[in-house]
């Protein structure tokens, strides 16, 4: 697959996930076959102001040659002010978040609030394309609510202003993450944009390799953003590749245990042992889900303060 001259080895990407897609998670997902990984949401305003915590979200893992940065902002002003600092990090693609439904983002006019102001989104895309010459991606939803579904018009405005890639989370903002994602809308988006040359990605209810392959078959989309389905399961990317080839592959228990510890080691390398052991807990629960002894492991992980504690917890897995 090619996005504005950039070639990718597979259609399966790690989606941006606030609080999750740090350097360690992106790195281990890439090792398991993710074609590309997107940063956590980066505040354009925070970046423009030189916030250290914000800029730290742009750190790369060793060997990360393509940094895909997701920005959020209510309008083009903070976007314009953050670009000089952003471009120092040499991103490969800039993704504009128009899909985050959480109140603290929406209240600022950013995220899925932009579904109500598509002309503002269009100006933001136009600015990014003009000032960076990079591929610009837009992630968005079906609309604000069922009474204002506007994703096709929203997509047209994004493309008219130069977007090279669109990701549709097939829910409205009012749905948040409840209900069922409407994959048929992704098929309609692909059909409506088939002559644009833009890559169309699917998002929403893609929790397994079967889901990932199914959404491609059902919608004709070009790629898939794996989000919640990859938490504690970075090997899902290898599962997807196998299924696309007509095969079935699952990690062994030993591979899952080793992957958990390697993920922790990457977090320690970047953030130090204390922070890493705390932050790893939310990932570790996914790694052990469904395994013998999972409940005991979860309890041990929730109390773990050191790498040695994690080793002891992992030893409880049957």
PDB file of C-alpha atoms in Angstrom:
ATOM      1  CA  UNK A   1       0.000   0.000   0.000  1.00  0.00           C
ATOM      2  CA  UNK A   2       1.172   3.511  -0.832  1.00  0.00           C
ATOM      3  CA  UNK A   3       0.166   6.781   0.837  1.00  0.00           C
ATOM      4  CA  UNK A   4       1.388   9.810  -1.105  1.00  0.00           C
ATOM      5  CA  UNK A   5       4.603   8.113  -2.143  1.00  0.00           C
ATOM      6  CA  UNK A   6       5.191   6.243   1.120  1.00  0.00           C
ATOM      7  CA  UNK A   7       5.122   2.457   0.790  1.00  0.00           C
ATOM      8  CA  UNK A   8       3.877   0.242   3.616  1.00  0.00           C
ATOM      9  CA  UNK A   9       4.419  -3.484   3.953  1.00  0.00           C
ATOM     10  CA  UNK A  10       0.923  -4.347   5.181  1.00  0.00           C
ATOM     11  CA  UNK A  11      -2.486  -2.709   5.666  1.00  0.00           C
ATOM     12  CA  UNK A  12      -2.481  -3.123   9.452  1.00  0.00           C
ATOM     13  CA  UNK A  13      -1.518  -0.065  11.527  1.00  0.00           C
ATOM     14  CA  UNK A  14      -1.413   0.537  15.279  1.00  0.00           C
ATOM     15  CA  UNK A  15      -3.988   3.252  15.942  1.00  0.00           C
ATOM     16  CA  UNK A  16      -3.331   6.267  18.158  1.00  0.00           C
ATOM     17  CA  UNK A  17      -4.424   5.563  21.730  1.00  0.00           C
ATOM     18  CA  UNK A  18      -4.100   8.225  24.412  1.00  0.00           C
ATOM     19  CA  UNK A  19      -2.181   6.816  27.352  1.00  0.00           C
ATOM     20  CA  UNK A  20      -1.090   3.724  25.431  1.00  0.00           C
ATOM     21  CA  UNK A  21       0.815   4.238  22.170  1.00  0.00           C
ATOM     22  CA  UNK A  22       4.072   5.391  23.694  1.00  0.00           C
ATOM     23  CA  UNK A  23       7.461   4.410  22.286  1.00  0.00           C
ATOM     24  CA  UNK A  24       7.442   0.995  23.976  1.00  0.00           C
ATOM     25  CA  UNK A  25       4.040  -0.069  22.662  1.00  0.00           C
ATOM     26  CA  UNK A  26       4.787   1.232  19.169  1.00  0.00           C
ATOM     27  CA  UNK A  27       8.116  -0.577  19.177  1.00  0.00           C
ATOM     28  CA  UNK A  28       6.763  -3.945  20.187  1.00  0.00           C
ATOM     29  CA  UNK A  29       3.811  -3.663  17.801  1.00  0.00           C
ATOM     30  CA  UNK A  30       6.276  -3.001  14.990  1.00  0.00           C
ATOM     31  CA  UNK A  31       8.271  -6.089  15.953  1.00  0.00           C
ATOM     32  CA  UNK A  32       5.116  -8.164  15.566  1.00  0.00           C
ATOM     33  CA  UNK A  33       4.337  -6.810  12.104  1.00  0.00           C
ATOM     34  CA  UNK A  34       2.532  -3.495  12.427  1.00  0.00           C
ATOM     35  CA  UNK A  35       3.193  -1.594   9.197  1.00  0.00           C
ATOM     36  CA  UNK A  36       3.090   1.748  11.013  1.00  0.00           C
ATOM     37  CA  UNK A  37       2.260   3.123  14.435  1.00  0.00           C
ATOM     38  CA  UNK A  38       0.634   6.419  15.382  1.00  0.00           C
ATOM     39  CA  UNK A  39       1.597   8.460  18.438  1.00  0.00           C
ATOM     40  CA  UNK A  40      -0.749   9.312  21.236  1.00  0.00           C
ATOM     41  CA  UNK A  41      -2.817  12.454  20.658  1.00  0.00           C
ATOM     42  CA  UNK A  42      -0.533  15.486  20.723  1.00  0.00           C
ATOM     43  CA  UNK A  43      -2.002  18.843  21.710  1.00  0.00           C
ATOM     44  CA  UNK A  44      -1.081  21.442  19.095  1.00  0.00           C
ATOM     45  CA  UNK A  45      -1.483  24.126  21.753  1.00  0.00           C
ATOM     46  CA  UNK A  46       0.731  22.280  24.223  1.00  0.00           C
ATOM     47  CA  UNK A  47       3.364  21.760  21.556  1.00  0.00           C
ATOM     48  CA  UNK A  48       3.218  25.404  20.484  1.00  0.00           C
ATOM     49  CA  UNK A  49       3.792  26.463  24.097  1.00  0.00           C
ATOM     50  CA  UNK A  50       6.839  24.202  24.378  1.00  0.00           C
ATOM     51  CA  UNK A  51       5.366  21.835  26.951  1.00  0.00           C
ATOM     52  CA  UNK A  52       7.941  19.175  27.817  1.00  0.00           C
ATOM     53  CA  UNK A  53       5.351  16.481  28.493  1.00  0.00           C
ATOM     54  CA  UNK A  54       3.669  17.204  25.174  1.00  0.00           C
ATOM     55  CA  UNK A  55       6.900  17.152  23.212  1.00  0.00           C
ATOM     56  CA  UNK A  56       7.900  13.885  24.905  1.00  0.00           C
ATOM     57  CA  UNK A  57       5.009  12.242  23.057  1.00  0.00           C
ATOM     58  CA  UNK A  58       7.063  12.756  19.888  1.00  0.00           C
ATOM     59  CA  UNK A  59       9.968  10.633  21.134  1.00  0.00           C
ATOM     60  CA  UNK A  60      10.913   7.801  18.788  1.00  0.00           C
ATOM     61  CA  UNK A  61      11.750   4.233  19.638  1.00  0.00           C
ATOM     62  CA  UNK A  62      15.156   2.991  18.401  1.00  0.00           C
ATOM     63  CA  UNK A  63      14.906   2.451  14.664  1.00  0.00           C
ATOM     64  CA  UNK A  64      11.548   4.207  14.253  1.00  0.00           C
ATOM     65  CA  UNK A  65      12.072   5.639  10.799  1.00  0.00           C
ATOM     66  CA  UNK A  66       8.524   6.857  10.181  1.00  0.00           C
ATOM     67  CA  UNK A  67       6.967   8.968  12.889  1.00  0.00           C
ATOM     68  CA  UNK A  68       3.213   9.358  12.401  1.00  0.00           C
ATOM     69  CA  UNK A  69       1.988  12.140  14.665  1.00  0.00           C
ATOM     70  CA  UNK A  70      -1.631  12.676  15.625  1.00  0.00           C
ATOM     71  CA  UNK A  71      -2.464  16.302  16.425  1.00  0.00           C
ATOM     72  CA  UNK A  72      -5.578  17.712  18.026  1.00  0.00           C
ATOM     73  CA  UNK A  73      -6.695  21.332  18.017  1.00  0.00           C
ATOM     74  CA  UNK A  74      -9.944  23.320  17.770  1.00  0.00           C
ATOM     75  CA  UNK A  75      -8.820  25.362  14.750  1.00  0.00           C
ATOM     76  CA  UNK A  76      -5.835  26.248  12.596  1.00  0.00           C
ATOM     77  CA  UNK A  77      -4.270  28.829  14.933  1.00  0.00           C
ATOM     78  CA  UNK A  78      -2.481  26.419  17.335  1.00  0.00           C
ATOM     79  CA  UNK A  79      -1.657  24.199  14.368  1.00  0.00           C
ATOM     80  CA  UNK A  80       0.186  27.075  12.697  1.00  0.00           C
ATOM     81  CA  UNK A  81       2.018  27.964  15.911  1.00  0.00           C
ATOM     82  CA  UNK A  82       3.177  24.404  16.628  1.00  0.00           C
ATOM     83  CA  UNK A  83       4.531  23.552  13.194  1.00  0.00           C
ATOM     84  CA  UNK A  84       8.077  24.798  13.641  1.00  0.00           C
ATOM     85  CA  UNK A  85       8.518  22.661  16.759  1.00  0.00           C
ATOM     86  CA  UNK A  86       6.697  19.703  15.220  1.00  0.00           C
ATOM     87  CA  UNK A  87       8.781  19.678  12.046  1.00  0.00           C
ATOM     88  CA  UNK A  88      12.012  19.425  14.048  1.00  0.00           C
ATOM     89  CA  UNK A  89      10.907  15.857  14.756  1.00  0.00           C
ATOM     90  CA  UNK A  90      10.653  15.092  11.025  1.00  0.00           C
ATOM     91  CA  UNK A  91       7.272  13.341  10.992  1.00  0.00           C
ATOM     92  CA  UNK A  92       6.388  11.176   8.001  1.00  0.00           C
ATOM     93  CA  UNK A  93       2.620  11.719   8.224  1.00  0.00           C
ATOM     94  CA  UNK A  94       0.492  14.136  10.232  1.00  0.00           C
ATOM     95  CA  UNK A  95      -2.881  12.837  11.385  1.00  0.00           C
ATOM     96  CA  UNK A  96      -5.603  15.266  12.447  1.00  0.00           C
ATOM     97  CA  UNK A  97      -7.875  13.988  15.206  1.00  0.00           C
ATOM     98  CA  UNK A  98     -11.521  14.768  14.506  1.00  0.00           C
ATOM     99  CA  UNK A  99     -12.825  11.694  16.282  1.00  0.00           C
ATOM    100  CA  UNK A 100     -11.957  11.796  19.991  1.00  0.00           C
ATOM    101  CA  UNK A 101     -15.297  11.873  21.850  1.00  0.00           C
ATOM    102  CA  UNK A 102     -14.132  12.575  25.413  1.00  0.00           C
ATOM    103  CA  UNK A 103     -15.565  15.667  27.053  1.00  0.00           C
ATOM    104  CA  UNK A 104     -12.312  17.377  28.001  1.00  0.00           C
ATOM    105  CA  UNK A 105     -11.241  17.391  24.341  1.00  0.00           C
ATOM    106  CA  UNK A 106     -14.647  18.140  22.845  1.00  0.00           C
ATOM    107  CA  UNK A 107     -15.220  21.077  25.211  1.00  0.00           C
ATOM    108  CA  UNK A 108     -12.253  22.849  23.614  1.00  0.00           C
ATOM    109  CA  UNK A 109     -13.744  22.471  20.145  1.00  0.00           C
ATOM    110  CA  UNK A 110     -11.259  19.747  19.171  1.00  0.00           C
ATOM    111  CA  UNK A 111     -11.702  16.035  18.494  1.00  0.00           C
ATOM    112  CA  UNK A 112     -15.173  15.024  17.383  1.00  0.00           C
ATOM    113  CA  UNK A 113     -16.454  18.563  18.044  1.00  0.00           C
ATOM    114  CA  UNK A 114     -15.010  19.268  14.590  1.00  0.00           C
ATOM    115  CA  UNK A 115     -17.728  17.061  13.091  1.00  0.00           C
ATOM    116  CA  UNK A 116     -19.943  20.101  13.698  1.00  0.00           C
ATOM    117  CA  UNK A 117     -17.531  22.514  12.012  1.00  0.00           C
ATOM    118  CA  UNK A 118     -16.195  20.723   8.920  1.00  0.00           C
ATOM    119  CA  UNK A 119     -15.119  23.991   7.331  1.00  0.00           C
ATOM    120  CA  UNK A 120     -12.685  24.512  10.222  1.00  0.00           C
ATOM    121  CA  UNK A 121     -11.287  21.025   9.685  1.00  0.00           C
ATOM    122  CA  UNK A 122     -10.850  21.867   6.007  1.00  0.00           C
ATOM    123  CA  UNK A 123      -8.795  24.934   6.826  1.00  0.00           C
ATOM    124  CA  UNK A 124      -6.619  22.903   9.191  1.00  0.00           C
ATOM    125  CA  UNK A 125      -5.934  20.276   6.534  1.00  0.00           C
ATOM    126  CA  UNK A 126      -5.187  22.942   3.937  1.00  0.00           C
ATOM    127  CA  UNK A 127      -2.706  24.623   6.280  1.00  0.00           C
ATOM    128  CA  UNK A 128      -0.925  21.364   7.096  1.00  0.00           C
ATOM    129  CA  UNK A 129      -0.645  20.344   3.443  1.00  0.00           C
ATOM    130  CA  UNK A 130       0.573  23.775   2.354  1.00  0.00           C
ATOM    131  CA  UNK A 131       3.102  24.309   5.124  1.00  0.00           C
ATOM    132  CA  UNK A 132       4.560  20.801   5.426  1.00  0.00           C
ATOM    133  CA  UNK A 133       4.097  19.103   2.025  1.00  0.00           C
ATOM    134  CA  UNK A 134       3.633  15.883   4.028  1.00  0.00           C
ATOM    135  CA  UNK A 135       0.823  13.357   3.682  1.00  0.00           C
ATOM    136  CA  UNK A 136      -2.017  14.555   5.906  1.00  0.00           C
ATOM    137  CA  UNK A 137      -4.502  12.124   7.384  1.00  0.00           C
ATOM    138  CA  UNK A 138      -7.848  12.801   9.054  1.00  0.00           C
ATOM    139  CA  UNK A 139      -9.536  10.535  11.587  1.00  0.00           C
ATOM    140  CA  UNK A 140     -13.236  11.210  12.102  1.00  0.00           C
ATOM    141  CA  UNK A 141     -16.614   9.728  13.025  1.00  0.00           C
ATOM    142  CA  UNK A 142     -19.968   9.257  11.336  1.00  0.00           C
ATOM    143  CA  UNK A 143     -21.161  12.566  12.727  1.00  0.00           C
ATOM    144  CA  UNK A 144     -22.011  14.234  16.001  1.00  0.00           C
ATOM    145  CA  UNK A 145     -25.120  12.110  16.504  1.00  0.00           C
ATOM    146  CA  UNK A 146     -27.577  10.081  14.451  1.00  0.00           C
ATOM    147  CA  UNK A 147     -29.461  13.237  13.490  1.00  0.00           C
ATOM    148  CA  UNK A 148     -26.354  14.860  12.009  1.00  0.00           C
ATOM    149  CA  UNK A 149     -24.506  12.099  10.165  1.00  0.00           C
ATOM    150  CA  UNK A 150     -22.174  13.923   7.773  1.00  0.00           C
ATOM    151  CA  UNK A 151     -19.127  11.719   7.272  1.00  0.00           C
ATOM    152  CA  UNK A 152     -19.321  11.714   3.464  1.00  0.00           C
ATOM    153  CA  UNK A 153     -19.430  15.507   3.253  1.00  0.00           C
ATOM    154  CA  UNK A 154     -16.725  15.694   5.914  1.00  0.00           C
ATOM    155  CA  UNK A 155     -14.528  13.366   3.868  1.00  0.00           C
ATOM    156  CA  UNK A 156     -15.104  15.384   0.699  1.00  0.00           C
ATOM    157  CA  UNK A 157     -13.985  18.585   2.436  1.00  0.00           C
ATOM    158  CA  UNK A 158     -10.877  16.849   3.800  1.00  0.00           C
ATOM    159  CA  UNK A 159      -9.970  15.531   0.351  1.00  0.00           C
ATOM    160  CA  UNK A 160     -10.706  18.839  -1.377  1.00  0.00           C
ATOM    161  CA  UNK A 161      -8.162  20.431   0.948  1.00  0.00           C
ATOM    162  CA  UNK A 162      -5.458  17.874   0.242  1.00  0.00           C
ATOM    163  CA  UNK A 163      -5.848  14.947   2.674  1.00  0.00           C
ATOM    164  CA  UNK A 164      -4.136  11.750   1.490  1.00  0.00           C
ATOM    165  CA  UNK A 165      -5.612   9.332   4.027  1.00  0.00           C
ATOM    166  CA  UNK A 166      -8.914   9.049   5.887  1.00  0.00           C
ATOM    167  CA  UNK A 167      -9.758   6.877   8.888  1.00  0.00           C
ATOM    168  CA  UNK A 168     -13.421   6.444   9.757  1.00  0.00           C
ATOM    169  CA  UNK A 169     -14.398   5.287  13.238  1.00  0.00           C
ATOM    170  CA  UNK A 170     -17.840   4.070  12.307  1.00  0.00           C
ATOM    171  CA  UNK A 171     -19.716   5.458  15.305  1.00  0.00           C
ATOM    172  CA  UNK A 172     -21.156   8.885  16.075  1.00  0.00           C
ATOM    173  CA  UNK A 173     -19.736  11.042  18.828  1.00  0.00           C
ATOM    174  CA  UNK A 174     -22.863  10.499  20.920  1.00  0.00           C
ATOM    175  CA  UNK A 175     -22.246   6.745  20.811  1.00  0.00           C
ATOM    176  CA  UNK A 176     -18.775   7.209  22.306  1.00  0.00           C
ATOM    177  CA  UNK A 177     -17.586   3.570  22.270  1.00  0.00           C
ATOM    178  CA  UNK A 178     -20.977   1.954  22.872  1.00  0.00           C
ATOM    179  CA  UNK A 179     -23.192   0.090  20.452  1.00  0.00           C
ATOM    180  CA  UNK A 180     -21.914  -1.461  17.264  1.00  0.00           C
ATOM    181  CA  UNK A 181     -19.684   0.220  14.706  1.00  0.00           C
ATOM    182  CA  UNK A 182     -21.420   0.564  11.325  1.00  0.00           C
ATOM    183  CA  UNK A 183     -18.936  -1.005   8.941  1.00  0.00           C
ATOM    184  CA  UNK A 184     -21.322  -0.458   6.026  1.00  0.00           C
ATOM    185  CA  UNK A 185     -20.536   3.258   6.349  1.00  0.00           C
ATOM    186  CA  UNK A 186     -16.866   2.467   5.700  1.00  0.00           C
ATOM    187  CA  UNK A 187     -17.894   0.680   2.501  1.00  0.00           C
ATOM    188  CA  UNK A 188     -19.920   3.727   1.442  1.00  0.00           C
ATOM    189  CA  UNK A 189     -16.963   5.990   2.188  1.00  0.00           C
ATOM    190  CA  UNK A 190     -14.645   3.807   0.112  1.00  0.00           C
ATOM    191  CA  UNK A 191     -17.075   3.832  -2.800  1.00  0.00           C
ATOM    192  CA  UNK A 192     -17.591   7.602  -2.592  1.00  0.00           C
ATOM    193  CA  UNK A 193     -13.848   8.282  -2.594  1.00  0.00           C
ATOM    194  CA  UNK A 194     -12.663   5.575  -4.998  1.00  0.00           C
ATOM    195  CA  UNK A 195     -11.389   8.085  -7.568  1.00  0.00           C
ATOM    196  CA  UNK A 196      -9.582  10.296  -5.052  1.00  0.00           C
ATOM    197  CA  UNK A 197      -6.422   8.235  -4.650  1.00  0.00           C
ATOM    198  CA  UNK A 198      -6.720   8.567  -0.864  1.00  0.00           C
ATOM    199  CA  UNK A 199      -6.184   5.574   1.411  1.00  0.00           C
ATOM    200  CA  UNK A 200      -9.295   4.673   3.418  1.00  0.00           C
ATOM    201  CA  UNK A 201      -8.797   3.041   6.817  1.00  0.00           C
ATOM    202  CA  UNK A 202     -11.360   1.303   9.004  1.00  0.00           C
ATOM    203  CA  UNK A 203     -11.721   1.789  12.750  1.00  0.00           C
ATOM    204  CA  UNK A 204     -14.191   0.543  15.344  1.00  0.00           C
ATOM    205  CA  UNK A 205     -14.943  -2.935  16.754  1.00  0.00           C
ATOM    206  CA  UNK A 206     -11.764  -4.413  15.279  1.00  0.00           C
ATOM    207  CA  UNK A 207     -10.767  -6.555  18.230  1.00  0.00           C
ATOM    208  CA  UNK A 208      -9.278  -9.619  16.555  1.00  0.00           C
ATOM    209  CA  UNK A 209      -7.492 -10.733  13.418  1.00  0.00           C
ATOM    210  CA  UNK A 210     -10.803 -12.111  12.180  1.00  0.00           C
ATOM    211  CA  UNK A 211     -12.369  -8.669  12.613  1.00  0.00           C
ATOM    212  CA  UNK A 212      -9.489  -6.982  10.789  1.00  0.00           C
ATOM    213  CA  UNK A 213      -9.666  -9.264   7.772  1.00  0.00           C
ATOM    214  CA  UNK A 214     -13.476  -9.227   7.777  1.00  0.00           C
ATOM    215  CA  UNK A 215     -13.722  -5.439   7.699  1.00  0.00           C
ATOM    216  CA  UNK A 216     -11.366  -5.327   4.707  1.00  0.00           C
ATOM    217  CA  UNK A 217     -13.381  -7.968   2.879  1.00  0.00           C
ATOM    218  CA  UNK A 218     -16.733  -6.364   3.696  1.00  0.00           C
ATOM    219  CA  UNK A 219     -15.824  -2.749   2.967  1.00  0.00           C
ATOM    220  CA  UNK A 220     -12.988  -2.789   0.437  1.00  0.00           C
ATOM    221  CA  UNK A 221     -11.020  -0.432   2.677  1.00  0.00           C
ATOM    222  CA  UNK A 222      -7.306  -0.037   2.093  1.00  0.00           C
ATOM    223  CA  UNK A 223      -6.177  -0.484   5.671  1.00  0.00           C
ATOM    224  CA  UNK A 224      -7.171  -1.112   9.262  1.00  0.00           C
ATOM    225  CA  UNK A 225      -6.377   0.792  12.444  1.00  0.00           C
ATOM    226  CA  UNK A 226      -6.072  -1.634  15.352  1.00  0.00           C
ATOM    227  CA  UNK A 227      -6.703   0.054  18.690  1.00  0.00           C
ATOM    228  CA  UNK A 228      -8.228  -1.712  21.701  1.00  0.00           C
ATOM    229  CA  UNK A 229      -7.675  -5.077  20.026  1.00  0.00           C
ATOM    230  CA  UNK A 230      -3.914  -4.551  20.220  1.00  0.00           C
ATOM    231  CA  UNK A 231      -3.719  -3.682  23.930  1.00  0.00           C
ATOM    232  CA  UNK A 232      -1.856  -6.542  25.573  1.00  0.00           C
ATOM    233  CA  UNK A 233      -1.905  -8.283  22.194  1.00  0.00           C
ATOM    234  CA  UNK A 234       0.744  -6.694  19.950  1.00  0.00           C
ATOM    235  CA  UNK A 235       1.071 -10.086  18.279  1.00  0.00           C
ATOM    236  CA  UNK A 236      -2.354  -9.433  16.720  1.00  0.00           C
ATOM    237  CA  UNK A 237      -0.454  -8.004  13.752  1.00  0.00           C
ATOM    238  CA  UNK A 238       1.166 -11.374  13.060  1.00  0.00           C
ATOM    239  CA  UNK A 239      -2.229 -13.023  13.493  1.00  0.00           C
ATOM    240  CA  UNK A 240      -3.667 -10.621  10.894  1.00  0.00           C
ATOM    241  CA  UNK A 241      -0.899 -11.311   8.386  1.00  0.00           C
ATOM    242  CA  UNK A 242      -1.334 -15.057   8.806  1.00  0.00           C
ATOM    243  CA  UNK A 243      -5.100 -14.876   8.333  1.00  0.00           C
ATOM    244  CA  UNK A 244      -4.709 -12.716   5.220  1.00  0.00           C
ATOM    245  CA  UNK A 245      -2.535 -15.527   3.836  1.00  0.00           C
ATOM    246  CA  UNK A 246      -5.218 -18.098   4.655  1.00  0.00           C
ATOM    247  CA  UNK A 247      -3.418 -19.438   7.701  1.00  0.00           C
ATOM    248  CA  UNK A 248      -4.046 -19.406  11.444  1.00  0.00           C
ATOM    249  CA  UNK A 249      -1.335 -18.455  13.911  1.00  0.00           C
ATOM    250  CA  UNK A 250      -1.530 -17.871  17.646  1.00  0.00           C
ATOM    251  CA  UNK A 251       1.278 -17.089  20.095  1.00  0.00           C
ATOM    252  CA  UNK A 252       2.274 -19.751  22.574  1.00  0.00           C
ATOM    253  CA  UNK A 253       2.008 -19.092  26.289  1.00  0.00           C
ATOM    254  CA  UNK A 254       5.786 -18.726  26.423  1.00  0.00           C
ATOM    255  CA  UNK A 255       5.722 -16.182  23.597  1.00  0.00           C
ATOM    256  CA  UNK A 256       3.074 -14.145  25.423  1.00  0.00           C
ATOM    257  CA  UNK A 257       5.080 -14.210  28.650  1.00  0.00           C
ATOM    258  CA  UNK A 258       8.280 -13.198  26.878  1.00  0.00           C
ATOM    259  CA  UNK A 259       6.466 -10.453  24.988  1.00  0.00           C
ATOM    260  CA  UNK A 260       5.060  -8.989  28.206  1.00  0.00           C
ATOM    261  CA  UNK A 261       8.514  -8.819  29.768  1.00  0.00           C
ATOM    262  CA  UNK A 262      10.096  -7.360  26.629  1.00  0.00           C
ATOM    263  CA  UNK A 263       7.380  -4.693  26.535  1.00  0.00           C
ATOM    264  CA  UNK A 264       8.159  -3.857  30.161  1.00  0.00           C
ATOM    265  CA  UNK A 265      11.878  -3.668  29.377  1.00  0.00           C
ATOM    266  CA  UNK A 266      11.204  -1.168  26.596  1.00  0.00           C
ATOM    267  CA  UNK A 267       9.164   0.940  29.017  1.00  0.00           C
ATOM    268  CA  UNK A 268      11.947   0.800  31.613  1.00  0.00           C
ATOM    269  CA  UNK A 269      14.479   1.819  28.965  1.00  0.00           C
ATOM    270  CA  UNK A 270      12.442   4.914  28.146  1.00  0.00           C
ATOM    271  CA  UNK A 271      10.835   5.910  31.452  1.00  0.00           C
ATOM    272  CA  UNK A 272      12.715   4.187  34.278  1.00  0.00           C
ATOM    273  CA  UNK A 273      11.661   1.220  36.393  1.00  0.00           C
ATOM    274  CA  UNK A 274       9.235   2.933  38.781  1.00  0.00           C
ATOM    275  CA  UNK A 275       7.156   4.646  36.090  1.00  0.00           C
ATOM    276  CA  UNK A 276       7.318   1.654  33.763  1.00  0.00           C
ATOM    277  CA  UNK A 277       6.115  -0.828  36.378  1.00  0.00           C
ATOM    278  CA  UNK A 278       3.142   1.372  37.155  1.00  0.00           C
ATOM    279  CA  UNK A 279       2.228   2.118  33.535  1.00  0.00           C
ATOM    280  CA  UNK A 280       2.677  -1.489  32.403  1.00  0.00           C
ATOM    281  CA  UNK A 281      -0.216  -2.703  34.547  1.00  0.00           C
ATOM    282  CA  UNK A 282      -2.865  -1.620  32.018  1.00  0.00           C
ATOM    283  CA  UNK A 283      -1.066  -3.569  29.281  1.00  0.00           C
ATOM    284  CA  UNK A 284      -0.269  -6.636  31.390  1.00  0.00           C
ATOM    285  CA  UNK A 285      -3.935  -7.408  32.022  1.00  0.00           C
ATOM    286  CA  UNK A 286      -4.414  -7.885  28.285  1.00  0.00           C
ATOM    287  CA  UNK A 287      -1.351 -10.092  27.954  1.00  0.00           C
ATOM    288  CA  UNK A 288      -2.637 -12.633  30.474  1.00  0.00           C
ATOM    289  CA  UNK A 289      -6.338 -12.553  29.575  1.00  0.00           C
ATOM    290  CA  UNK A 290      -7.632 -16.070  29.057  1.00  0.00           C
ATOM    291  CA  UNK A 291      -4.524 -17.787  30.396  1.00  0.00           C
ATOM    292  CA  UNK A 292      -4.484 -20.222  33.302  1.00  0.00           C
ATOM    293  CA  UNK A 293      -3.793 -18.353  36.518  1.00  0.00           C
ATOM    294  CA  UNK A 294      -4.785 -14.988  35.025  1.00  0.00           C
ATOM    295  CA  UNK A 295      -6.614 -13.769  38.134  1.00  0.00           C
ATOM    296  CA  UNK A 296      -3.577 -14.429  40.344  1.00  0.00           C
ATOM    297  CA  UNK A 297      -1.291 -12.758  37.827  1.00  0.00           C
ATOM    298  CA  UNK A 298      -3.507  -9.658  37.660  1.00  0.00           C
ATOM    299  CA  UNK A 299      -3.442  -9.315  41.443  1.00  0.00           C
ATOM    300  CA  UNK A 300       0.340  -9.682  41.489  1.00  0.00           C
ATOM    301  CA  UNK A 301       0.806  -7.208  38.635  1.00  0.00           C
ATOM    302  CA  UNK A 302      -1.370  -4.607  40.343  1.00  0.00           C
ATOM    303  CA  UNK A 303       1.011  -4.727  43.303  1.00  0.00           C
ATOM    304  CA  UNK A 304       4.212  -4.950  41.239  1.00  0.00           C
ATOM    305  CA  UNK A 305       6.747  -2.183  41.851  1.00  0.00           C
ATOM    306  CA  UNK A 306       9.881  -3.656  40.240  1.00  0.00           C
ATOM    307  CA  UNK A 307      10.867  -5.721  37.238  1.00  0.00           C
ATOM    308  CA  UNK A 308      11.548  -8.609  39.615  1.00  0.00           C
ATOM    309  CA  UNK A 309       7.948  -8.338  40.831  1.00  0.00           C
ATOM    310  CA  UNK A 310       6.760  -8.699  37.239  1.00  0.00           C
ATOM    311  CA  UNK A 311       8.976 -11.738  36.711  1.00  0.00           C
ATOM    312  CA  UNK A 312       7.416 -13.329  39.773  1.00  0.00           C
ATOM    313  CA  UNK A 313       3.914 -12.449  38.568  1.00  0.00           C
ATOM    314  CA  UNK A 314       4.548 -13.888  35.108  1.00  0.00           C
ATOM    315  CA  UNK A 315       5.833 -17.118  36.664  1.00  0.00           C
ATOM    316  CA  UNK A 316       2.294 -17.692  37.978  1.00  0.00           C
ATOM    317  CA  UNK A 317       0.975 -18.149  34.443  1.00  0.00           C
ATOM    318  CA  UNK A 318       0.103 -21.782  33.819  1.00  0.00           C
TER     319      UNK A 318
END
